[in-house]
Amino acid sequence: MIGQKIQEALNDHVTNELYSANLYLAMSAYCESRSFKGFARWLRVQYFEEIEHSQKMLDYLVARGGAPAVGAVPAPPREFGTILEVFDKVLEHERHVTQTIDELYRACVSERDSATQVFLQWFVAEQVEEEAAVQEIVDKLKMVGDRSSAALYLDKEYGKRTRAGVAGT
Ligand SMILES: [Fe+2]
Ligand SMILES: [Fe+2]
């Protein structure tokens, strides 16, 4: 059975994942409202991924005999600036999530919870992928600068991202 301290840390992280989901849903709608429909689609897929992360964590907690809890999720911002600023904020947020996962992992080491360490390895690897994917978008948007035709090309390219559950994909 899972210890109290790790249970609480995992439950807190469920709320963090749901915040990430809502942040990306808000950013997706913001991009849509600015006619960046491709980036809106990309962020909508990301929203679903974050929901899945929260479910994965809850499922694990229950499998280990823990008491699942879903906390209150703070509202994300409404304004995100330019398209480059949107993705700069995504990168900043993902770096913050990576730190949170690292702290969670370290807590499992000090609590000698090896099963949760193994479980969290998936999240550690996922954060490497997410940061790299977002860093690439930020780099490309920086290359594009003020050239709107190039920005629209990127919008179209990133709009090809698909996932079950996203309408029209
Ligand atoms: Fe996540
Ligand atoms: Fe993420």
mmCIF file of C-alpha atoms in Angstrom, residues 34-163:
data_model
loop_
_atom_site.group_PDB
_atom_site.id
_atom_site.type_symbol
_atom_site.label_atom_id
_atom_site.label_comp_id
_atom_site.label_asym_id
_atom_site.label_seq_id
_atom_site.Cartn_x
_atom_site.Cartn_y
_atom_site.Cartn_z
ATOM 1 C CA ARG A 34 -6.664 34.760 -33.642
ATOM 2 C CA SER A 35 -7.218 32.495 -36.707
ATOM 3 C CA PHE A 36 -4.228 30.263 -35.964
ATOM 4 C CA LYS A 37 -6.361 27.192 -36.446
ATOM 5 C CA GLY A 38 -3.433 24.786 -36.802
ATOM 6 C CA PHE A 39 -1.790 25.806 -33.528
ATOM 7 C CA ALA A 40 -5.262 25.722 -31.962
ATOM 8 C CA ARG A 41 -5.571 22.093 -33.088
ATOM 9 C CA TRP A 42 -2.083 21.247 -31.764
ATOM 10 C CA LEU A 43 -2.927 22.707 -28.365
ATOM 11 C CA ARG A 44 -6.302 20.923 -28.314
ATOM 12 C CA VAL A 45 -4.501 17.599 -28.775
ATOM 13 C CA GLN A 46 -2.124 18.627 -25.979
ATOM 14 C CA TYR A 47 -5.141 19.335 -23.770
ATOM 15 C CA PHE A 48 -6.317 15.734 -24.214
ATOM 16 C CA GLU A 49 -2.827 14.417 -23.427
ATOM 17 C CA GLU A 50 -2.761 16.300 -20.142
ATOM 18 C CA ILE A 51 -6.203 14.907 -19.220
ATOM 19 C CA GLU A 52 -4.782 11.443 -19.894
ATOM 20 C CA HIS A 53 -1.818 12.169 -17.614
ATOM 21 C CA SER A 54 -4.193 13.009 -14.760
ATOM 22 C CA GLN A 55 -6.130 9.775 -15.371
ATOM 23 C CA LYS A 56 -2.936 7.735 -15.480
ATOM 24 C CA MET A 57 -1.923 9.095 -12.091
ATOM 25 C CA LEU A 58 -5.336 8.474 -10.518
ATOM 26 C CA ASP A 59 -5.432 4.920 -11.888
ATOM 27 C CA TYR A 60 -2.007 4.221 -10.397
ATOM 28 C CA LEU A 61 -3.006 5.645 -7.020
ATOM 29 C CA VAL A 62 -6.101 3.442 -6.896
ATOM 30 C CA ALA A 63 -4.115 0.359 -8.005
ATOM 31 C CA ARG A 64 -1.783 0.923 -5.034
ATOM 32 C CA GLY A 65 -4.686 1.167 -2.578
ATOM 33 C CA GLY A 66 -4.516 4.957 -2.217
ATOM 34 C CA ALA A 67 -7.422 7.368 -1.745
ATOM 35 C CA PRO A 68 -7.873 9.388 -4.960
ATOM 36 C CA ALA A 69 -8.693 13.077 -4.696
ATOM 37 C CA VAL A 70 -9.258 15.675 -7.393
ATOM 38 C CA GLY A 71 -8.550 19.188 -6.105
ATOM 39 C CA ALA A 72 -9.760 22.594 -7.277
ATOM 40 C CA VAL A 73 -8.081 23.692 -10.501
ATOM 41 C CA PRO A 74 -7.142 27.397 -10.709
ATOM 42 C CA ALA A 75 -8.382 29.316 -13.747
ATOM 43 C CA PRO A 76 -5.772 29.824 -16.496
ATOM 44 C CA PRO A 77 -5.077 33.323 -17.921
ATOM 45 C CA ARG A 78 -7.181 34.682 -20.806
ATOM 46 C CA GLU A 79 -4.539 36.649 -22.693
ATOM 47 C CA PHE A 80 -1.419 35.072 -24.145
ATOM 48 C CA GLY A 81 0.038 37.703 -26.499
ATOM 49 C CA THR A 82 1.609 36.870 -29.865
ATOM 50 C CA ILE A 83 1.807 33.305 -31.199
ATOM 51 C CA LEU A 84 5.494 33.180 -30.159
ATOM 52 C CA GLU A 85 4.540 34.353 -26.669
ATOM 53 C CA VAL A 86 1.882 31.609 -26.468
ATOM 54 C CA PHE A 87 4.488 28.900 -27.108
ATOM 55 C CA ASP A 88 7.095 30.602 -24.905
ATOM 56 C CA LYS A 89 4.524 30.267 -22.124
ATOM 57 C CA VAL A 90 3.896 26.604 -22.994
ATOM 58 C CA LEU A 91 7.654 25.951 -22.744
ATOM 59 C CA GLU A 92 7.929 27.814 -19.452
ATOM 60 C CA HIS A 93 4.987 25.826 -18.090
ATOM 61 C CA GLU A 94 6.394 22.470 -19.233
ATOM 62 C CA ARG A 95 9.740 23.293 -17.585
ATOM 63 C CA HIS A 96 7.851 23.979 -14.379
ATOM 64 C CA VAL A 97 6.003 20.643 -14.682
ATOM 65 C CA THR A 98 9.335 18.864 -15.208
ATOM 66 C CA GLN A 99 10.604 20.352 -11.931
ATOM 67 C CA THR A 100 7.440 19.211 -10.144
ATOM 68 C CA ILE A 101 7.848 15.655 -11.475
ATOM 69 C CA ASP A 102 11.515 15.686 -10.389
ATOM 70 C CA GLU A 103 10.497 16.745 -6.870
ATOM 71 C CA LEU A 104 7.883 13.992 -6.802
ATOM 72 C CA TYR A 105 10.511 11.469 -7.874
ATOM 73 C CA ARG A 106 12.934 12.641 -5.189
ATOM 74 C CA ALA A 107 10.180 12.334 -2.563
ATOM 75 C CA CYS A 108 9.683 8.692 -3.648
ATOM 76 C CA VAL A 109 13.405 8.058 -3.272
ATOM 77 C CA SER A 110 13.468 9.477 0.260
ATOM 78 C CA GLU A 111 10.262 7.592 1.175
ATOM 79 C CA ARG A 112 11.751 4.389 -0.304
ATOM 80 C CA ASP A 113 8.742 3.913 -2.578
ATOM 81 C CA SER A 114 10.319 2.034 -5.480
ATOM 82 C CA ALA A 115 7.051 1.184 -7.277
ATOM 83 C CA THR A 116 6.173 4.871 -7.621
ATOM 84 C CA GLN A 117 9.715 5.631 -8.812
ATOM 85 C CA VAL A 118 9.224 3.100 -11.611
ATOM 86 C CA PHE A 119 5.771 4.527 -12.365
ATOM 87 C CA LEU A 120 7.138 8.078 -12.532
ATOM 88 C CA GLN A 121 9.835 7.136 -15.033
ATOM 89 C CA TRP A 122 7.192 7.319 -17.759
ATOM 90 C CA PHE A 123 6.441 10.921 -16.727
ATOM 91 C CA VAL A 124 10.147 11.808 -16.592
ATOM 92 C CA ALA A 125 10.589 10.551 -20.178
ATOM 93 C CA GLU A 126 7.363 12.252 -21.302
ATOM 94 C CA GLN A 127 8.620 15.615 -20.014
ATOM 95 C CA VAL A 128 11.806 15.289 -22.082
ATOM 96 C CA GLU A 129 9.646 14.730 -25.183
ATOM 97 C CA GLU A 130 7.223 17.541 -24.386
ATOM 98 C CA GLU A 131 9.939 20.107 -23.715
ATOM 99 C CA ALA A 132 11.740 19.126 -26.928
ATOM 100 C CA ALA A 133 8.567 19.335 -29.035
ATOM 101 C CA VAL A 134 7.656 22.775 -27.676
ATOM 102 C CA GLN A 135 11.249 24.037 -27.910
ATOM 103 C CA GLU A 136 11.145 23.158 -31.624
ATOM 104 C CA ILE A 137 7.973 25.211 -32.134
ATOM 105 C CA VAL A 138 9.479 28.179 -30.254
ATOM 106 C CA ASP A 139 12.689 27.967 -32.318
ATOM 107 C CA LYS A 140 10.763 27.844 -35.595
ATOM 108 C CA LEU A 141 8.516 30.746 -34.611
ATOM 109 C CA LYS A 142 11.635 32.755 -33.754
ATOM 110 C CA MET A 143 13.145 31.955 -37.167
ATOM 111 C CA VAL A 144 9.951 33.094 -38.868
ATOM 112 C CA GLY A 145 9.864 36.442 -37.042
ATOM 113 C CA ASP A 146 7.502 38.904 -38.718
ATOM 114 C CA ARG A 147 7.043 36.930 -41.940
ATOM 115 C CA SER A 148 3.360 36.126 -41.736
ATOM 116 C CA SER A 149 3.369 33.775 -44.744
ATOM 117 C CA ALA A 150 5.955 31.594 -42.957
ATOM 118 C CA ALA A 151 3.935 31.734 -39.723
ATOM 119 C CA LEU A 152 0.858 30.580 -41.621
ATOM 120 C CA TYR A 153 2.877 27.730 -43.125
ATOM 121 C CA LEU A 154 3.896 26.601 -39.607
ATOM 122 C CA ASP A 155 0.285 26.939 -38.479
ATOM 123 C CA LYS A 156 -0.752 24.599 -41.275
ATOM 124 C CA GLU A 157 2.040 22.101 -40.506
ATOM 125 C CA TYR A 158 1.341 21.923 -36.766
ATOM 126 C CA GLY A 159 -2.364 21.629 -37.472
ATOM 127 C CA LYS A 160 -1.693 18.145 -38.859
ATOM 128 C CA ARG A 161 -1.348 16.760 -35.342
ATOM 129 C CA THR A 162 -4.137 14.259 -34.705
ATOM 130 C CA ARG A 163 -5.554 12.395 -31.779
#
